[in-house]
Structure formats: structure tokens, C-alpha cells
mmCIF file with all atom_site columns, C-alpha atoms in Angstrom:
data_model
loop_
_atom_site.group_PDB
_atom_site.id
_atom_site.type_symbol
_atom_site.label_atom_id
_atom_site.label_alt_id
_atom_site.label_comp_id
_atom_site.label_asym_id
_atom_site.label_entity_id
_atom_site.label_seq_id
_atom_site.pdbx_PDB_ins_code
_atom_site.Cartn_x
_atom_site.Cartn_y
_atom_site.Cartn_z
_atom_site.occupancy
_atom_site.B_iso_or_equiv
_atom_site.pdbx_formal_charge
_atom_site.auth_seq_id
_atom_site.auth_comp_id
_atom_site.auth_asym_id
_atom_site.auth_atom_id
_atom_site.pdbx_PDB_model_num
ATOM 1   C CA . MET A 1 1   ? 24.465  -5.008  -26.549 1.00 56.00 ? 1   MET A CA 1
ATOM 2   C CA . PHE A 1 2   ? 24.957  -8.613  -25.169 1.00 60.00 ? 2   PHE A CA 1
ATOM 3   C CA . PRO A 1 3   ? 28.325  -10.363 -25.830 1.00 57.00 ? 3   PRO A CA 1
ATOM 4   C CA . GLU A 1 4   ? 27.624  -13.418 -28.275 1.00 77.00 ? 4   GLU A CA 1
ATOM 5   C CA . GLN A 1 5   ? 29.283  -15.898 -25.792 1.00 87.00 ? 5   GLN A CA 1
ATOM 6   C CA . PRO A 1 6   ? 28.134  -15.549 -22.011 1.00 86.00 ? 6   PRO A CA 1
ATOM 7   C CA . THR A 1 7   ? 30.630  -15.531 -19.558 1.00 91.00 ? 7   THR A CA 1
ATOM 8   C CA . ASN A 1 8   ? 30.841  -18.402 -17.066 1.00 92.00 ? 8   ASN A CA 1
ATOM 9   C CA . ASN A 1 9   ? 30.530  -15.640 -14.257 1.00 93.00 ? 9   ASN A CA 1
ATOM 10  C CA . ASP A 1 10  ? 26.907  -14.151 -15.857 1.00 93.00 ? 10  ASP A CA 1
ATOM 11  C CA . ILE A 1 11  ? 25.767  -18.087 -16.361 1.00 94.00 ? 11  ILE A CA 1
ATOM 12  C CA . GLU A 1 12  ? 26.621  -18.761 -12.699 1.00 96.00 ? 12  GLU A CA 1
ATOM 13  C CA . LEU A 1 13  ? 24.799  -15.353 -11.691 1.00 96.00 ? 13  LEU A CA 1
ATOM 14  C CA . TRP A 1 14  ? 21.640  -16.026 -13.689 1.00 96.00 ? 14  TRP A CA 1
ATOM 15  C CA . GLN A 1 15  ? 21.382  -19.591 -12.570 1.00 97.00 ? 15  GLN A CA 1
ATOM 16  C CA . LYS A 1 16  ? 22.106  -18.107 -8.532  1.00 97.00 ? 16  LYS A CA 1
ATOM 17  C CA . VAL A 1 17  ? 19.057  -15.805 -9.557  1.00 97.00 ? 17  VAL A CA 1
ATOM 18  C CA . PHE A 1 18  ? 16.939  -18.431 -11.167 1.00 97.00 ? 18  PHE A CA 1
ATOM 19  C CA . ASP A 1 19  ? 17.375  -21.009 -8.266  1.00 97.00 ? 19  ASP A CA 1
ATOM 20  C CA . GLN A 1 20  ? 16.723  -18.265 -5.596  1.00 98.00 ? 20  GLN A CA 1
ATOM 21  C CA . GLU A 1 21  ? 13.392  -17.077 -7.355  1.00 97.00 ? 21  GLU A CA 1
ATOM 22  C CA . THR A 1 22  ? 12.276  -20.976 -7.769  1.00 98.00 ? 22  THR A CA 1
ATOM 23  C CA . ALA A 1 23  ? 12.959  -21.262 -4.059  1.00 97.00 ? 23  ALA A CA 1
ATOM 24  C CA . TYR A 1 24  ? 11.327  -18.561 -2.945  1.00 96.00 ? 24  TYR A CA 1
ATOM 25  C CA . ILE A 1 25  ? 8.189   -19.969 -5.116  1.00 96.00 ? 25  ILE A CA 1
ATOM 26  C CA . GLN A 1 26  ? 8.342   -23.065 -3.464  1.00 98.00 ? 26  GLN A CA 1
ATOM 27  C CA . ALA A 1 27  ? 9.037   -21.714 -0.006  1.00 97.00 ? 27  ALA A CA 1
ATOM 28  C CA . ARG A 1 28  ? 6.158   -19.146 -0.799  1.00 97.00 ? 28  ARG A CA 1
ATOM 29  C CA . GLN A 1 29  ? 3.532   -21.751 -1.686  1.00 97.00 ? 29  GLN A CA 1
ATOM 30  C CA . ASP A 1 30  ? 4.368   -23.996 1.358   1.00 98.00 ? 30  ASP A CA 1
ATOM 31  C CA . PHE A 1 31  ? 4.049   -20.998 3.675   1.00 97.00 ? 31  PHE A CA 1
ATOM 32  C CA . LEU A 1 32  ? 0.611   -20.046 1.941   1.00 97.00 ? 32  LEU A CA 1
ATOM 33  C CA . ASN A 1 33  ? -0.798  -23.591 2.025   1.00 97.00 ? 33  ASN A CA 1
ATOM 34  C CA . ASN A 1 34  ? 0.808   -25.328 5.365   1.00 97.00 ? 34  ASN A CA 1
ATOM 35  C CA . SER A 1 35  ? 0.514   -22.493 7.910   1.00 97.00 ? 35  SER A CA 1
ATOM 36  C CA . PRO A 1 36  ? -2.333  -22.322 9.842   1.00 95.00 ? 36  PRO A CA 1
ATOM 37  C CA . ASP A 1 37  ? -1.499  -19.067 11.323  1.00 96.00 ? 37  ASP A CA 1
ATOM 38  C CA . ARG A 1 38  ? -0.713  -17.422 8.255   1.00 96.00 ? 38  ARG A CA 1
ATOM 39  C CA . ILE A 1 39  ? -2.588  -14.075 8.715   1.00 97.00 ? 39  ILE A CA 1
ATOM 40  C CA . GLY A 1 40  ? -1.152  -13.546 12.312  1.00 97.00 ? 40  GLY A CA 1
ATOM 41  C CA . PHE A 1 41  ? 2.427   -14.033 10.765  1.00 97.00 ? 41  PHE A CA 1
ATOM 42  C CA . ILE A 1 42  ? 2.002   -11.462 7.953   1.00 98.00 ? 42  ILE A CA 1
ATOM 43  C CA . LYS A 1 43  ? 0.460   -9.526  10.417  1.00 97.00 ? 43  LYS A CA 1
ATOM 44  C CA . LYS A 1 44  ? 3.524   -9.174  12.526  1.00 98.00 ? 44  LYS A CA 1
ATOM 45  C CA . ALA A 1 45  ? 5.519   -9.121  9.523   1.00 98.00 ? 45  ALA A CA 1
ATOM 46  C CA . LEU A 1 46  ? 3.791   -5.724  8.531   1.00 98.00 ? 46  LEU A CA 1
ATOM 47  C CA . HIS A 1 47  ? 4.994   -4.420  11.575  1.00 95.00 ? 47  HIS A CA 1
ATOM 48  C CA . ASN A 1 48  ? 8.699   -5.156  11.359  1.00 97.00 ? 48  ASN A CA 1
ATOM 49  C CA . PRO A 1 49  ? 10.163  -2.835  8.785   1.00 96.00 ? 49  PRO A CA 1
ATOM 50  C CA . THR A 1 50  ? 12.819  -5.397  7.630   1.00 97.00 ? 50  THR A CA 1
ATOM 51  C CA . GLU A 1 51  ? 10.025  -8.196  6.805   1.00 97.00 ? 51  GLU A CA 1
ATOM 52  C CA . ARG A 1 52  ? 7.271   -5.783  5.573   1.00 97.00 ? 52  ARG A CA 1
ATOM 53  C CA . GLY A 1 53  ? 7.996   -6.053  1.697   1.00 96.00 ? 53  GLY A CA 1
ATOM 54  C CA . THR A 1 54  ? 7.756   -9.726  1.684   1.00 96.00 ? 54  THR A CA 1
ATOM 55  C CA . ALA A 1 55  ? 4.597   -9.666  4.001   1.00 97.00 ? 55  ALA A CA 1
ATOM 56  C CA . LEU A 1 56  ? 2.875   -7.248  1.264   1.00 98.00 ? 56  LEU A CA 1
ATOM 57  C CA . ARG A 1 57  ? 3.689   -9.112  -1.691  1.00 96.00 ? 57  ARG A CA 1
ATOM 58  C CA . LEU A 1 58  ? 2.388   -12.516 -0.245  1.00 97.00 ? 58  LEU A CA 1
ATOM 59  C CA . ILE A 1 59  ? -0.849  -10.696 0.386   1.00 97.00 ? 59  ILE A CA 1
ATOM 60  C CA . GLU A 1 60  ? -1.833  -10.770 -3.085  1.00 94.00 ? 60  GLU A CA 1
ATOM 61  C CA . TYR A 1 61  ? -2.064  -14.391 -2.578  1.00 96.00 ? 61  TYR A CA 1
ATOM 62  C CA . LEU A 1 62  ? -4.202  -14.482 -0.130  1.00 97.00 ? 62  LEU A CA 1
ATOM 63  C CA . LYS A 1 63  ? -8.433  -15.024 -0.097  1.00 96.00 ? 63  LYS A CA 1
ATOM 64  C CA . LEU A 1 64  ? -10.482 -11.607 -0.498  1.00 97.00 ? 64  LEU A CA 1
ATOM 65  C CA . GLU A 1 65  ? -11.610 -12.141 3.502   1.00 97.00 ? 65  GLU A CA 1
ATOM 66  C CA . GLU A 1 66  ? -8.191  -12.699 4.704   1.00 97.00 ? 66  GLU A CA 1
ATOM 67  C CA . ARG A 1 67  ? -6.827  -9.356  2.560   1.00 97.00 ? 67  ARG A CA 1
ATOM 68  C CA . GLN A 1 68  ? -9.821  -7.552  4.242   1.00 98.00 ? 68  GLN A CA 1
ATOM 69  C CA . ASN A 1 69  ? -9.056  -8.834  7.768   1.00 97.00 ? 69  ASN A CA 1
ATOM 70  C CA . LEU A 1 70  ? -5.386  -7.403  7.286   1.00 98.00 ? 70  LEU A CA 1
ATOM 71  C CA . PHE A 1 71  ? -7.157  -3.865  6.040   1.00 98.00 ? 71  PHE A CA 1
ATOM 72  C CA . ASN A 1 72  ? -6.370  -2.134  9.481   1.00 97.00 ? 72  ASN A CA 1
ATOM 73  C CA . ASP A 1 73  ? -3.146  -2.622  9.201   1.00 97.00 ? 73  ASP A CA 1
ATOM 74  C CA . LEU A 1 74  ? -2.513  -2.215  5.581   1.00 98.00 ? 74  LEU A CA 1
ATOM 75  C CA . LEU A 1 75  ? -4.566  1.230   6.218   1.00 97.00 ? 75  LEU A CA 1
ATOM 76  C CA . ASP A 1 76  ? -2.231  2.760   9.347   1.00 96.00 ? 76  ASP A CA 1
ATOM 77  C CA . LEU A 1 77  ? 1.088   1.782   6.839   1.00 97.00 ? 77  LEU A CA 1
ATOM 78  C CA . ALA A 1 78  ? -0.645  3.519   4.076   1.00 97.00 ? 78  ALA A CA 1
ATOM 79  C CA . SER A 1 79  ? -1.101  6.831   6.330   1.00 96.00 ? 79  SER A CA 1
ATOM 80  C CA . VAL A 1 80  ? 2.733   7.330   6.757   1.00 95.00 ? 80  VAL A CA 1
ATOM 81  C CA . SER A 1 81  ? 5.592   7.756   5.069   1.00 93.00 ? 81  SER A CA 1
ATOM 82  C CA . GLN A 1 82  ? 7.413   4.219   4.599   1.00 91.00 ? 82  GLN A CA 1
ATOM 83  C CA . SER A 1 83  ? 9.720   2.674   2.152   1.00 93.00 ? 83  SER A CA 1
ATOM 84  C CA . ASN A 1 84  ? 7.114   0.491   1.318   1.00 95.00 ? 84  ASN A CA 1
ATOM 85  C CA . ILE A 1 85  ? 4.196   2.594   1.032   1.00 96.00 ? 85  ILE A CA 1
ATOM 86  C CA . GLU A 1 86  ? 3.508   2.255   -2.761  1.00 96.00 ? 86  GLU A CA 1
ATOM 87  C CA . LEU A 1 87  ? 3.093   -1.531  -2.137  1.00 97.00 ? 87  LEU A CA 1
ATOM 88  C CA . CYS A 1 88  ? 0.982   -0.943  0.674   1.00 97.00 ? 88  CYS A CA 1
ATOM 89  C CA . GLN A 1 89  ? -1.314  1.561   -1.589  1.00 97.00 ? 89  GLN A CA 1
ATOM 90  C CA . LYS A 1 90  ? -1.614  -1.449  -4.427  1.00 97.00 ? 90  LYS A CA 1
ATOM 91  C CA . VAL A 1 91  ? -2.489  -4.289  -1.909  1.00 97.00 ? 91  VAL A CA 1
ATOM 92  C CA . ILE A 1 92  ? -5.247  -1.762  -0.317  1.00 98.00 ? 92  ILE A CA 1
ATOM 93  C CA . LEU A 1 93  ? -6.475  -1.142  -4.008  1.00 98.00 ? 93  LEU A CA 1
ATOM 94  C CA . SER A 1 94  ? -6.775  -4.421  -4.952  1.00 97.00 ? 94  SER A CA 1
ATOM 95  C CA . LEU A 1 95  ? -9.682  -4.639  -2.565  1.00 98.00 ? 95  LEU A CA 1
ATOM 96  C CA . PRO A 1 96  ? -13.269 -4.096  -4.355  1.00 98.00 ? 96  PRO A CA 1
ATOM 97  C CA . LYS A 1 97  ? -13.638 -0.694  -4.663  1.00 97.00 ? 97  LYS A CA 1
ATOM 98  C CA . ASN A 1 98  ? -17.367 -0.748  -3.052  1.00 97.00 ? 98  ASN A CA 1
ATOM 99  C CA . TRP A 1 99  ? -15.973 -2.532  -0.107  1.00 98.00 ? 99  TRP A CA 1
ATOM 100 C CA . LEU A 1 100 ? -13.232 0.121   0.342   1.00 98.00 ? 100 LEU A CA 1
ATOM 101 C CA . LEU A 1 101 ? -15.626 2.789   -0.112  1.00 97.00 ? 101 LEU A CA 1
ATOM 102 C CA . ALA A 1 102 ? -17.944 1.120   2.597   1.00 97.00 ? 102 ALA A CA 1
ATOM 103 C CA . ASN A 1 103 ? -15.330 0.515   5.194   1.00 97.00 ? 103 ASN A CA 1
ATOM 104 C CA . ILE A 1 104 ? -12.373 3.120   4.855   1.00 97.00 ? 104 ILE A CA 1
ATOM 105 C CA . GLY A 1 105 ? -14.169 6.230   6.154   1.00 95.00 ? 105 GLY A CA 1
ATOM 106 C CA . LYS A 1 106 ? -14.626 4.541   9.515   1.00 96.00 ? 106 LYS A CA 1
ATOM 107 C CA . ARG A 1 107 ? -11.386 2.743   9.644   1.00 96.00 ? 107 ARG A CA 1
ATOM 108 C CA . ALA A 1 108 ? -9.385  5.948   8.839   1.00 97.00 ? 108 ALA A CA 1
ATOM 109 C CA . GLU A 1 109 ? -11.264 8.063   11.438  1.00 96.00 ? 109 GLU A CA 1
ATOM 110 C CA . PRO A 1 110 ? -8.881  7.156   14.458  1.00 96.00 ? 110 PRO A CA 1
ATOM 111 C CA . LEU A 1 111 ? -6.018  8.022   12.339  1.00 96.00 ? 111 LEU A CA 1
ATOM 112 C CA . LEU A 1 112 ? -7.559  11.367  11.366  1.00 97.00 ? 112 LEU A CA 1
ATOM 113 C CA . GLN A 1 113 ? -8.695  12.349  14.691  1.00 95.00 ? 113 GLN A CA 1
ATOM 114 C CA . ASP A 1 114 ? -4.895  12.662  15.959  1.00 91.00 ? 114 ASP A CA 1
ATOM 115 C CA . GLY A 1 115 ? -3.073  12.799  12.991  1.00 95.00 ? 115 GLY A CA 1
ATOM 116 C CA . THR A 1 116 ? -0.706  15.220  11.634  1.00 97.00 ? 116 THR A CA 1
ATOM 117 C CA . ASP A 1 117 ? -0.410  16.802  8.311   1.00 97.00 ? 117 ASP A CA 1
ATOM 118 C CA . GLU A 1 118 ? 1.421   13.495  7.375   1.00 97.00 ? 118 GLU A CA 1
ATOM 119 C CA . GLU A 1 119 ? -1.652  11.232  7.981   1.00 97.00 ? 119 GLU A CA 1
ATOM 120 C CA . TYR A 1 120 ? -4.120  13.647  5.857   1.00 97.00 ? 120 TYR A CA 1
ATOM 121 C CA . ARG A 1 121 ? -1.287  13.896  2.683   1.00 97.00 ? 121 ARG A CA 1
ATOM 122 C CA . ARG A 1 122 ? -0.847  10.070  2.469   1.00 97.00 ? 122 ARG A CA 1
ATOM 123 C CA . LEU A 1 123 ? -4.592  9.365   3.055   1.00 98.00 ? 123 LEU A CA 1
ATOM 124 C CA . LEU A 1 124 ? -5.497  12.076  0.537   1.00 97.00 ? 124 LEU A CA 1
ATOM 125 C CA . GLU A 1 125 ? -3.141  10.265  -1.868  1.00 96.00 ? 125 GLU A CA 1
ATOM 126 C CA . LEU A 1 126 ? -4.959  6.723   -0.991  1.00 97.00 ? 126 LEU A CA 1
ATOM 127 C CA . TYR A 1 127 ? -8.663  8.512   -1.631  1.00 97.00 ? 127 TYR A CA 1
ATOM 128 C CA . LEU A 1 128 ? -7.551  9.831   -4.805  1.00 95.00 ? 128 LEU A CA 1
ATOM 129 C CA . ASP A 1 129 ? -6.912  6.507   -6.084  1.00 95.00 ? 129 ASP A CA 1
ATOM 130 C CA . ILE A 1 130 ? -10.177 5.273   -4.573  1.00 97.00 ? 130 ILE A CA 1
ATOM 131 C CA . ASP A 1 131 ? -12.828 7.943   -5.303  1.00 96.00 ? 131 ASP A CA 1
ATOM 132 C CA . ARG A 1 132 ? -12.315 11.809  -5.991  1.00 94.00 ? 132 ARG A CA 1
ATOM 133 C CA . GLU A 1 133 ? -15.484 12.461  -4.483  1.00 96.00 ? 133 GLU A CA 1
ATOM 134 C CA . LEU A 1 134 ? -14.246 10.571  -1.355  1.00 97.00 ? 134 LEU A CA 1
ATOM 135 C CA . ALA A 1 135 ? -10.993 12.482  -1.721  1.00 97.00 ? 135 ALA A CA 1
ATOM 136 C CA . LYS A 1 136 ? -12.938 15.738  -2.165  1.00 97.00 ? 136 LYS A CA 1
ATOM 137 C CA . ARG A 1 137 ? -14.600 15.383  1.736   1.00 97.00 ? 137 ARG A CA 1
ATOM 138 C CA . LEU A 1 138 ? -11.246 14.665  3.086   1.00 98.00 ? 138 LEU A CA 1
ATOM 139 C CA . ALA A 1 139 ? -9.741  17.852  1.819   1.00 97.00 ? 139 ALA A CA 1
ATOM 140 C CA . GLN A 1 140 ? -12.468 19.541  2.716   1.00 97.00 ? 140 GLN A CA 1
ATOM 141 C CA . ARG A 1 141 ? -12.308 18.300  6.272   1.00 97.00 ? 141 ARG A CA 1
ATOM 142 C CA . ALA A 1 142 ? -8.348  18.830  6.409   1.00 98.00 ? 142 ALA A CA 1
ATOM 143 C CA . VAL A 1 143 ? -9.021  22.593  5.023   1.00 98.00 ? 143 VAL A CA 1
ATOM 144 C CA . GLU A 1 144 ? -11.579 23.234  8.152   1.00 97.00 ? 144 GLU A CA 1
ATOM 145 C CA . HIS A 1 145 ? -9.026  21.696  10.466  1.00 97.00 ? 145 HIS A CA 1
ATOM 146 C CA . ASP A 1 146 ? -7.244  23.976  13.363  1.00 96.00 ? 146 ASP A CA 1
ATOM 147 C CA . ASP A 1 147 ? -3.735  23.032  12.185  1.00 97.00 ? 147 ASP A CA 1
ATOM 148 C CA . PRO A 1 148 ? -2.637  25.292  9.578   1.00 97.00 ? 148 PRO A CA 1
ATOM 149 C CA . ASP A 1 149 ? -0.546  22.276  8.172   1.00 97.00 ? 149 ASP A CA 1
ATOM 150 C CA . ILE A 1 150 ? -3.517  20.182  8.065   1.00 97.00 ? 150 ILE A CA 1
ATOM 151 C CA . ARG A 1 151 ? -5.342  23.134  6.006   1.00 97.00 ? 151 ARG A CA 1
ATOM 152 C CA . GLU A 1 152 ? -2.295  23.625  3.882   1.00 97.00 ? 152 GLU A CA 1
ATOM 153 C CA . VAL A 1 153 ? -2.423  19.615  2.624   1.00 97.00 ? 153 VAL A CA 1
ATOM 154 C CA . GLY A 1 154 ? -6.589  20.191  2.312   1.00 97.00 ? 154 GLY A CA 1
ATOM 155 C CA . GLU A 1 155 ? -6.243  23.358  -0.177  1.00 97.00 ? 155 GLU A CA 1
ATOM 156 C CA . ASP A 1 156 ? -2.684  21.412  -2.054  1.00 95.00 ? 156 ASP A CA 1
ATOM 157 C CA . PHE A 1 157 ? -5.544  18.828  -2.725  1.00 95.00 ? 157 PHE A CA 1
ATOM 158 C CA . GLN A 1 158 ? -8.729  21.101  -3.277  1.00 95.00 ? 158 GLN A CA 1
ATOM 159 C CA . ASN A 1 159 ? -6.573  22.805  -5.894  1.00 94.00 ? 159 ASN A CA 1
ATOM 160 C CA . TYR A 1 160 ? -5.120  19.233  -7.520  1.00 92.00 ? 160 TYR A CA 1
ATOM 161 C CA . LEU A 1 161 ? -8.795  18.129  -7.440  1.00 92.00 ? 161 LEU A CA 1
ATOM 162 C CA . GLU A 1 162 ? -10.192 21.655  -9.101  1.00 91.00 ? 162 GLU A CA 1
ATOM 163 C CA . ASN A 1 163 ? -7.590  21.957  -11.519 1.00 88.00 ? 163 ASN A CA 1
ATOM 164 C CA . GLN A 1 164 ? -8.496  18.009  -12.950 1.00 71.00 ? 164 GLN A CA 1
ATOM 165 C CA . HIS A 1 165 ? -4.794  16.918  -12.778 1.00 62.00 ? 165 HIS A CA 1
ATOM 166 C CA . THR A 1 166 ? -4.349  13.607  -13.501 1.00 57.00 ? 166 THR A CA 1
ATOM 167 C CA . THR A 1 167 ? -0.792  13.067  -11.646 1.00 56.00 ? 167 THR A CA 1
ATOM 168 C CA . LEU A 1 168 ? 0.168   13.881  -8.063  1.00 59.00 ? 168 LEU A CA 1
ATOM 169 C CA . SER A 1 169 ? 2.973   15.486  -8.876  1.00 53.00 ? 169 SER A CA 1
ATOM 170 C CA . ALA A 1 170 ? 1.013   18.487  -9.459  1.00 50.00 ? 170 ALA A CA 1
ATOM 171 C CA . ILE A 1 171 ? 1.148   18.656  -5.528  1.00 59.00 ? 171 ILE A CA 1
#
């Protein structure tokens, strides 16, 4: 329960949070409205782990065409484990499904050609959220791979898909 009367410390802490968030919103709008190279800055920030989260949160405010222009960078990030992978996946999934289906295969191909079991696993997780048939095709490709670790990933996902699981925790 909350105390009846907030302490001065609580009031100061809350005010600090509120003021900082207001300043962030204003700075974000200023950047988005006035930076002639906002895509260049965001692209660079996506590749800097300390700036990545901020960049990913800014992307939702971009025009669709601008978000699509960042797709290769986003897909690179979504193909490996990193602290912002869920946020990265969320940004990718905000793109129109038809556009994703038309573009993801050719853009993921270079990642898969030299990929390890990690790239296959991360991309399969993403593919599941885009389209189960797309995921089935990639899982089959993984099952047919020469690398036993990649084959295992494919088998895991085929089992997941065949058993109609609804959450990835089953893998």
C-alpha cells in the first residue's frame, strides 16, 4: 500500500522521472523533425550496443519507407542473440506482412549462407511470428544442412510446428 502522504523524497524522485521523460520526448521530436540525416544516425546507432535501444525505440516514429530502408540492419541484429533482440523483432514485425514476405528471403540469404545454428534459430523465431509456412520452409532447409547443429535447430522447429505449439518455450 502507498502511504497516505508521500514523502518529500518520493515527490522529488517522481518529479525527476517526469521531467526527464518530458525532456526526452521533446529531444526526440526535435531530432526527428530537424535532423537531415536521422536515418544515418539511427543506422549508426543500431551498430553501437550502448545506443541500440534508443535507436530501436525511435524507429517506430519513422515513416514506413524509412523503416524499410533500415530492414537489412534490423535483420542482421535479429539474427544473433543480443540484449535488444525482442525490441528488434518488434520493429521488424511492425512492417507490413506482405512486404516482409516479399523481402525477407532474399535479405536473409546472405546471413544463412554463412550462418551458424544461432542465425538459423534466431531467424526461425522471427519467421514464426511472420508466417508459419515461411518458418516451415526454413526449418526444412536447416534439417537438410550439412552442419549437425543447424540440422538440430531445424528438427527442433519442425517438431514445434508439427505439434502446433503456440509459444516458443516449447523449443
